Amino acid sequence: MKKNNPKVTVIITSYNSQRYLKYSINSVLNQSFRDFEILIIDDGSTDTSRAIIKKFASEERKIRYFFIKKNTGTASIPRNIGANLARGEYVAFLDADDLWLKKKLEIQLQNFDSNKILSFTSSNYIGENIKVYNLLSSKIRKIIQKFIFKKKLKGLYAYNPVILSSTLLKKKLFKDLKFDESKSIVGIEDLDLWLKIFDKYPNKIIFENSKLVTIRRHKESLNINYNKASLRAIYCVSKFFIKKNDFKY
C-alpha cells in the first residue's frame, strides 16, 4: 500500500438520494478521526444526486466518485466497485440516507487490532423527518445484537445483527470475499456476506456495543417492508445453510 494512502476508505453508495446525501457526506467529513477518503459510488441516479456529489468533490479533496451509467438493480455491484477502488487499509460502508456519529471511526479503530477482520456497532433509528424511533425498541434491538453476536454463525441463522452502515472491514478481506451480485438476494446482500465472514473468521469480529450510527427509515427504504425483507433473509440463510450441509436428516 502506498505511503500516502489514507487509513480508511469510506464507501457511500447512492441512488436517487438527493434528499439525504449531503447529510451523510457531512457526517463523515465531521469525523474526529481524519485519515480517510470518501469514495461515492452513484448507481445511475436520475435526480440531482450527481450534481451534489460533484459540488462536494470540488470543495473537498478527500472525496472521489464513480458514476455508474445505468442503475444496476443491486447494491452489491456499487459496493464491490467501491471496494476495488478503495485506497485505504480499511473500508467502511455508509448508505446515503444514514449518518455517523462524530467518533464512529475513532472508537472502532481504537479497538481494531491486527488480528481482526470486521467491526460493527449498535445504532439509533430515525424517520424521514429526524423523528427518533421508539427508544425501547432501540434498546431491545441492542440487546438482541449482543446476544446473537455471542452465538456467532448460528446466531445469523435467526437474526442479522450487523448493520451495514456501522461496519469497518479490513480491505484485504475483499481479495477472497465479495458482495454477491445475484438479483435473487437484492436487499439482503449484506447478510450473505456476513454469513461468509462469520463462517470463515468467527473469532476475528468485533461488536462495539455503542450507538455510533443513525439509520434512517423512510418509505423508499428497501427493507421498510418487513414481510418482504424477512422472506429475502429466509432465502439467503436457507441457501447458505444448505450449501454448508448443516441440515441433519
PDB file of N, CA, C and O in Angstrom, residues 24-72:
ATOM      1  N   SER A  24     -25.335  12.651   4.943  1.00  0.00           N
ATOM      2  CA  SER A  24     -24.453  11.501   5.139  1.00  0.00           C
ATOM      3  C   SER A  24     -22.995  11.888   4.857  1.00  0.00           C
ATOM      4  O   SER A  24     -22.084  11.507   5.613  1.00  0.00           O
ATOM      5  N   ILE A  25     -22.766  12.650   3.792  1.00  0.00           N
ATOM      6  CA  ILE A  25     -21.401  13.085   3.473  1.00  0.00           C
ATOM      7  C   ILE A  25     -20.840  13.941   4.600  1.00  0.00           C
ATOM      8  O   ILE A  25     -19.696  13.742   5.049  1.00  0.00           O
ATOM      9  N   ASN A  26     -21.624  14.892   5.081  1.00  0.00           N
ATOM     10  CA  ASN A  26     -21.153  15.769   6.162  1.00  0.00           C
ATOM     11  C   ASN A  26     -20.886  15.000   7.449  1.00  0.00           C
ATOM     12  O   ASN A  26     -19.982  15.356   8.215  1.00  0.00           O
ATOM     13  N   SER A  27     -21.641  13.940   7.702  1.00  0.00           N
ATOM     14  CA  SER A  27     -21.409  13.162   8.922  1.00  0.00           C
ATOM     15  C   SER A  27     -20.054  12.457   8.876  1.00  0.00           C
ATOM     16  O   SER A  27     -19.453  12.182   9.920  1.00  0.00           O
ATOM     17  N   VAL A  28     -19.560  12.186   7.671  1.00  0.00           N
ATOM     18  CA  VAL A  28     -18.216  11.615   7.532  1.00  0.00           C
ATOM     19  C   VAL A  28     -17.159  12.716   7.612  1.00  0.00           C
ATOM     20  O   VAL A  28     -16.145  12.574   8.309  1.00  0.00           O
ATOM     21  N   LEU A  29     -17.397  13.821   6.932  1.00  0.00           N
ATOM     22  CA  LEU A  29     -16.438  14.929   6.964  1.00  0.00           C
ATOM     23  C   LEU A  29     -16.242  15.481   8.374  1.00  0.00           C
ATOM     24  O   LEU A  29     -15.195  16.038   8.684  1.00  0.00           O
ATOM     25  N   ASN A  30     -17.225  15.291   9.240  1.00  0.00           N
ATOM     26  CA  ASN A  30     -17.144  15.783  10.622  1.00  0.00           C
ATOM     27  C   ASN A  30     -16.547  14.774  11.596  1.00  0.00           C
ATOM     28  O   ASN A  30     -16.548  15.004  12.813  1.00  0.00           O
ATOM     29  N   GLN A  31     -16.009  13.682  11.093  1.00  0.00           N
ATOM     30  CA  GLN A  31     -15.424  12.670  11.967  1.00  0.00           C
ATOM     31  C   GLN A  31     -14.213  13.213  12.741  1.00  0.00           C
ATOM     32  O   GLN A  31     -13.422  13.987  12.210  1.00  0.00           O
ATOM     33  N   SER A  32     -14.079  12.774  13.985  1.00  0.00           N
ATOM     34  CA  SER A  32     -12.921  13.174  14.801  1.00  0.00           C
ATOM     35  C   SER A  32     -11.637  12.539  14.262  1.00  0.00           C
ATOM     36  O   SER A  32     -10.566  13.145  14.319  1.00  0.00           O
ATOM     37  N   PHE A  33     -11.732  11.326  13.727  1.00  0.00           N
ATOM     38  CA  PHE A  33     -10.600  10.680  13.051  1.00  0.00           C
ATOM     39  C   PHE A  33     -10.521  11.241  11.639  1.00  0.00           C
ATOM     40  O   PHE A  33     -11.526  11.271  10.920  1.00  0.00           O
ATOM     41  N   ARG A  34      -9.345  11.679  11.220  1.00  0.00           N
ATOM     42  CA  ARG A  34      -9.263  12.453   9.984  1.00  0.00           C
ATOM     43  C   ARG A  34      -8.572  11.746   8.811  1.00  0.00           C
ATOM     44  O   ARG A  34      -8.635  12.229   7.683  1.00  0.00           O
ATOM     45  N   ASP A  35      -7.911  10.619   9.041  1.00  0.00           N
ATOM     46  CA  ASP A  35      -7.143   9.985   7.974  1.00  0.00           C
ATOM     47  C   ASP A  35      -8.039   9.064   7.139  1.00  0.00           C
ATOM     48  O   ASP A  35      -7.982   7.838   7.242  1.00  0.00           O
ATOM     49  N   PHE A  36      -8.870   9.663   6.317  1.00  0.00           N
ATOM     50  CA  PHE A  36      -9.802   8.897   5.495  1.00  0.00           C
ATOM     51  C   PHE A  36     -10.007   9.579   4.148  1.00  0.00           C
ATOM     52  O   PHE A  36      -9.691  10.752   3.959  1.00  0.00           O
ATOM     53  N   GLU A  37     -10.522   8.819   3.212  1.00  0.00           N
ATOM     54  CA  GLU A  37     -11.038   9.355   1.951  1.00  0.00           C
ATOM     55  C   GLU A  37     -12.497   8.914   1.846  1.00  0.00           C
ATOM     56  O   GLU A  37     -12.913   7.925   2.461  1.00  0.00           O
ATOM     57  N   ILE A  38     -13.269   9.673   1.092  1.00  0.00           N
ATOM     58  CA  ILE A  38     -14.658   9.294   0.821  1.00  0.00           C
ATOM     59  C   ILE A  38     -14.768   8.934  -0.658  1.00  0.00           C
ATOM     60  O   ILE A  38     -14.378   9.716  -1.527  1.00  0.00           O
ATOM     61  N   LEU A  39     -15.278   7.752  -0.923  1.00  0.00           N
ATOM     62  CA  LEU A  39     -15.470   7.287  -2.285  1.00  0.00           C
ATOM     63  C   LEU A  39     -16.976   7.082  -2.486  1.00  0.00           C
ATOM     64  O   LEU A  39     -17.577   6.201  -1.877  1.00  0.00           O
ATOM     65  N   ILE A  40     -17.585   7.928  -3.316  1.00  0.00           N
ATOM     66  CA  ILE A  40     -19.027   7.865  -3.531  1.00  0.00           C
ATOM     67  C   ILE A  40     -19.300   7.152  -4.852  1.00  0.00           C
ATOM     68  O   ILE A  40     -18.827   7.574  -5.908  1.00  0.00           O
ATOM     69  N   ILE A  41     -20.059   6.062  -4.762  1.00  0.00           N
ATOM     70  CA  ILE A  41     -20.422   5.304  -5.955  1.00  0.00           C
ATOM     71  C   ILE A  41     -21.901   5.552  -6.226  1.00  0.00           C
ATOM     72  O   ILE A  41     -22.771   5.115  -5.470  1.00  0.00           O
ATOM     73  N   ASP A  42     -22.185   6.265  -7.301  1.00  0.00           N
ATOM     74  CA  ASP A  42     -23.574   6.568  -7.640  1.00  0.00           C
ATOM     75  C   ASP A  42     -24.071   5.571  -8.683  1.00  0.00           C
ATOM     76  O   ASP A  42     -23.484   5.424  -9.757  1.00  0.00           O
ATOM     77  N   ASP A  43     -25.176   4.913  -8.357  1.00  0.00           N
ATOM     78  CA  ASP A  43     -25.682   3.812  -9.168  1.00  0.00           C
ATOM     79  C   ASP A  43     -26.787   4.271 -10.116  1.00  0.00           C
ATOM     80  O   ASP A  43     -27.943   3.859 -10.015  1.00  0.00           O
ATOM     81  N   GLY A  44     -26.423   5.163 -11.050  1.00  0.00           N
ATOM     82  CA  GLY A  44     -27.351   5.565 -12.102  1.00  0.00           C
ATOM     83  C   GLY A  44     -28.457   6.499 -11.660  1.00  0.00           C
ATOM     84  O   GLY A  44     -29.587   6.418 -12.177  1.00  0.00           O
ATOM     85  N   SER A  45     -28.182   7.413 -10.753  1.00  0.00           N
ATOM     86  CA  SER A  45     -29.210   8.347 -10.272  1.00  0.00           C
ATOM     87  C   SER A  45     -29.759   9.201 -11.403  1.00  0.00           C
ATOM     88  O   SER A  45     -29.038   9.606 -12.319  1.00  0.00           O
ATOM     89  N   THR A  46     -31.063   9.495 -11.303  1.00  0.00           N
ATOM     90  CA  THR A  46     -31.705  10.366 -12.282  1.00  0.00           C
ATOM     91  C   THR A  46     -32.177  11.670 -11.643  1.00  0.00           C
ATOM     92  O   THR A  46     -32.787  12.508 -12.320  1.00  0.00           O
ATOM     93  N   ASP A  47     -31.919  11.865 -10.355  1.00  0.00           N
ATOM     94  CA  ASP A  47     -32.275  13.120  -9.685  1.00  0.00           C
ATOM     95  C   ASP A  47     -31.039  14.012  -9.635  1.00  0.00           C
ATOM     96  O   ASP A  47     -30.167  13.913 -10.504  1.00  0.00           O
ATOM     97  N   THR A  48     -30.904  14.862  -8.652  1.00  0.00           N
ATOM     98  CA  THR A  48     -29.766  15.789  -8.587  1.00  0.00           C
ATOM     99  C   THR A  48     -28.596  15.253  -7.772  1.00  0.00           C
ATOM    100  O   THR A  48     -27.670  15.994  -7.444  1.00  0.00           O
ATOM    101  N   SER A  49     -28.610  13.973  -7.456  1.00  0.00           N
ATOM    102  CA  SER A  49     -27.551  13.387  -6.628  1.00  0.00           C
ATOM    103  C   SER A  49     -26.160  13.633  -7.204  1.00  0.00           C
ATOM    104  O   SER A  49     -25.224  13.994  -6.473  1.00  0.00           O
ATOM    105  N   ARG A  50     -26.010  13.485  -8.501  1.00  0.00           N
ATOM    106  CA  ARG A  50     -24.675  13.607  -9.099  1.00  0.00           C
ATOM    107  C   ARG A  50     -24.164  15.047  -9.043  1.00  0.00           C
ATOM    108  O   ARG A  50     -22.957  15.275  -8.864  1.00  0.00           O
ATOM    109  N   ALA A  51     -25.053  15.993  -9.161  1.00  0.00           N
ATOM    110  CA  ALA A  51     -24.648  17.404  -9.033  1.00  0.00           C
ATOM    111  C   ALA A  51     -24.184  17.682  -7.603  1.00  0.00           C
ATOM    112  O   ALA A  51     -23.205  18.405  -7.384  1.00  0.00           O
ATOM    113  N   ILE A  52     -24.883  17.104  -6.638  1.00  0.00           N
ATOM    114  CA  ILE A  52     -24.491  17.261  -5.225  1.00  0.00           C
ATOM    115  C   ILE A  52     -23.119  16.653  -4.993  1.00  0.00           C
ATOM    116  O   ILE A  52     -22.249  17.251  -4.334  1.00  0.00           O
ATOM    117  N   ILE A  53     -22.889  15.468  -5.538  1.00  0.00           N
ATOM    118  CA  ILE A  53     -21.603  14.783  -5.371  1.00  0.00           C
ATOM    119  C   ILE A  53     -20.473  15.599  -5.996  1.00  0.00           C
ATOM    120  O   ILE A  53     -19.411  15.790  -5.392  1.00  0.00           O
ATOM    121  N   LYS A  54     -20.684  16.094  -7.212  1.00  0.00           N
ATOM    122  CA  LYS A  54     -19.648  16.883  -7.891  1.00  0.00           C
ATOM    123  C   LYS A  54     -19.315  18.151  -7.116  1.00  0.00           C
ATOM    124  O   LYS A  54     -18.149  18.556  -7.025  1.00  0.00           O
ATOM    125  N   LYS A  55     -20.323  18.781  -6.550  1.00  0.00           N
ATOM    126  CA  LYS A  55     -20.097  20.002  -5.779  1.00  0.00           C
ATOM    127  C   LYS A  55     -19.254  19.715  -4.537  1.00  0.00           C
ATOM    128  O   LYS A  55     -18.289  20.434  -4.250  1.00  0.00           O
ATOM    129  N   PHE A  56     -19.589  18.668  -3.824  1.00  0.00           N
ATOM    130  CA  PHE A  56     -18.796  18.286  -2.648  1.00  0.00           C
ATOM    131  C   PHE A  56     -17.358  17.972  -3.055  1.00  0.00           C
ATOM    132  O   PHE A  56     -16.406  18.386  -2.385  1.00  0.00           O
ATOM    133  N   ALA A  57     -17.186  17.213  -4.150  1.00  0.00           N
ATOM    134  CA  ALA A  57     -15.847  16.812  -4.589  1.00  0.00           C
ATOM    135  C   ALA A  57     -15.005  18.009  -5.018  1.00  0.00           C
ATOM    136  O   ALA A  57     -13.775  18.011  -4.852  1.00  0.00           O
ATOM    137  N   SER A  58     -15.654  19.029  -5.562  1.00  0.00           N
ATOM    138  CA  SER A  58     -14.918  20.222  -5.993  1.00  0.00           C
ATOM    139  C   SER A  58     -14.423  21.048  -4.807  1.00  0.00           C
ATOM    140  O   SER A  58     -13.477  21.828  -4.930  1.00  0.00           O
ATOM    141  N   GLU A  59     -15.062  20.855  -3.659  1.00  0.00           N
ATOM    142  CA  GLU A  59     -14.728  21.640  -2.463  1.00  0.00           C
ATOM    143  C   GLU A  59     -13.925  20.861  -1.429  1.00  0.00           C
ATOM    144  O   GLU A  59     -13.387  21.450  -0.491  1.00  0.00           O
ATOM    145  N   GLU A  60     -13.848  19.532  -1.581  1.00  0.00           N
ATOM    146  CA  GLU A  60     -13.193  18.704  -0.567  1.00  0.00           C
ATOM    147  C   GLU A  60     -12.325  17.645  -1.241  1.00  0.00           C
ATOM    148  O   GLU A  60     -12.815  16.770  -1.947  1.00  0.00           O
ATOM    149  N   ARG A  61     -11.016  17.729  -1.013  1.00  0.00           N
ATOM    150  CA  ARG A  61     -10.060  16.840  -1.678  1.00  0.00           C
ATOM    151  C   ARG A  61     -10.163  15.398  -1.201  1.00  0.00           C
ATOM    152  O   ARG A  61      -9.657  14.481  -1.851  1.00  0.00           O
ATOM    153  N   LYS A  62     -10.783  15.180  -0.083  1.00  0.00           N
ATOM    154  CA  LYS A  62     -10.933  13.825   0.436  1.00  0.00           C
ATOM    155  C   LYS A  62     -11.934  13.000  -0.368  1.00  0.00           C
ATOM    156  O   LYS A  62     -12.007  11.779  -0.207  1.00  0.00           O
ATOM    157  N   ILE A  63     -12.706  13.658  -1.222  1.00  0.00           N
ATOM    158  CA  ILE A  63     -13.809  12.979  -1.911  1.00  0.00           C
ATOM    159  C   ILE A  63     -13.439  12.601  -3.344  1.00  0.00           C
ATOM    160  O   ILE A  63     -12.964  13.416  -4.125  1.00  0.00           O
ATOM    161  N   ARG A  64     -13.660  11.328  -3.668  1.00  0.00           N
ATOM    162  CA  ARG A  64     -13.612  10.835  -5.045  1.00  0.00           C
ATOM    163  C   ARG A  64     -14.988  10.252  -5.374  1.00  0.00           C
ATOM    164  O   ARG A  64     -15.766   9.958  -4.482  1.00  0.00           O
ATOM    165  N   TYR A  65     -15.266  10.082  -6.657  1.00  0.00           N
ATOM    166  CA  TYR A  65     -16.552   9.495  -7.010  1.00  0.00           C
ATOM    167  C   TYR A  65     -16.450   8.654  -8.272  1.00  0.00           C
ATOM    168  O   TYR A  65     -15.509   8.799  -9.067  1.00  0.00           O
ATOM    169  N   PHE A  66     -17.417   7.766  -8.418  1.00  0.00           N
ATOM    170  CA  PHE A  66     -17.525   6.920  -9.603  1.00  0.00           C
ATOM    171  C   PHE A  66     -19.002   6.834  -9.960  1.00  0.00           C
ATOM    172  O   PHE A  66     -19.829   6.469  -9.123  1.00  0.00           O
ATOM    173  N   PHE A  67     -19.337   7.187 -11.208  1.00  0.00           N
ATOM    174  CA  PHE A  67     -20.722   7.186 -11.652  1.00  0.00           C
ATOM    175  C   PHE A  67     -20.989   5.974 -12.552  1.00  0.00           C
ATOM    176  O   PHE A  67     -20.341   5.803 -13.590  1.00  0.00           O
ATOM    177  N   ILE A  68     -21.927   5.143 -12.140  1.00  0.00           N
ATOM    178  CA  ILE A  68     -22.373   4.031 -12.971  1.00  0.00           C
ATOM    179  C   ILE A  68     -23.438   4.569 -13.936  1.00  0.00           C
ATOM    180  O   ILE A  68     -24.356   5.281 -13.517  1.00  0.00           O
ATOM    181  N   LYS A  69     -23.308   4.239 -15.221  1.00  0.00           N
ATOM    182  CA  LYS A  69     -24.163   4.845 -16.234  1.00  0.00           C
ATOM    183  C   LYS A  69     -25.635   4.512 -16.033  1.00  0.00           C
ATOM    184  O   LYS A  69     -26.501   5.391 -16.084  1.00  0.00           O
ATOM    185  N   LYS A  70     -25.945   3.243 -15.785  1.00  0.00           N
ATOM    186  CA  LYS A  70     -27.333   2.792 -15.638  1.00  0.00           C
ATOM    187  C   LYS A  70     -27.489   2.025 -14.336  1.00  0.00           C
ATOM    188  O   LYS A  70     -26.622   1.232 -13.986  1.00  0.00           O
ATOM    189  N   ASN A  71     -28.586   2.247 -13.653  1.00  0.00           N
ATOM    190  CA  ASN A  71     -28.807   1.579 -12.373  1.00  0.00           C
ATOM    191  C   ASN A  71     -28.683   0.067 -12.514  1.00  0.00           C
ATOM    192  O   ASN A  71     -29.253  -0.545 -13.409  1.00  0.00           O
ATOM    193  N   THR A  72     -27.925  -0.536 -11.592  1.00  0.00           N
ATOM    194  CA  THR A  72     -27.615  -1.967 -11.673  1.00  0.00           C
ATOM    195  C   THR A  72     -28.720  -2.843 -11.080  1.00  0.00           C
ATOM    196  O   THR A  72     -28.756  -4.048 -11.323  1.00  0.00           O
TER     197      THR A  72
END
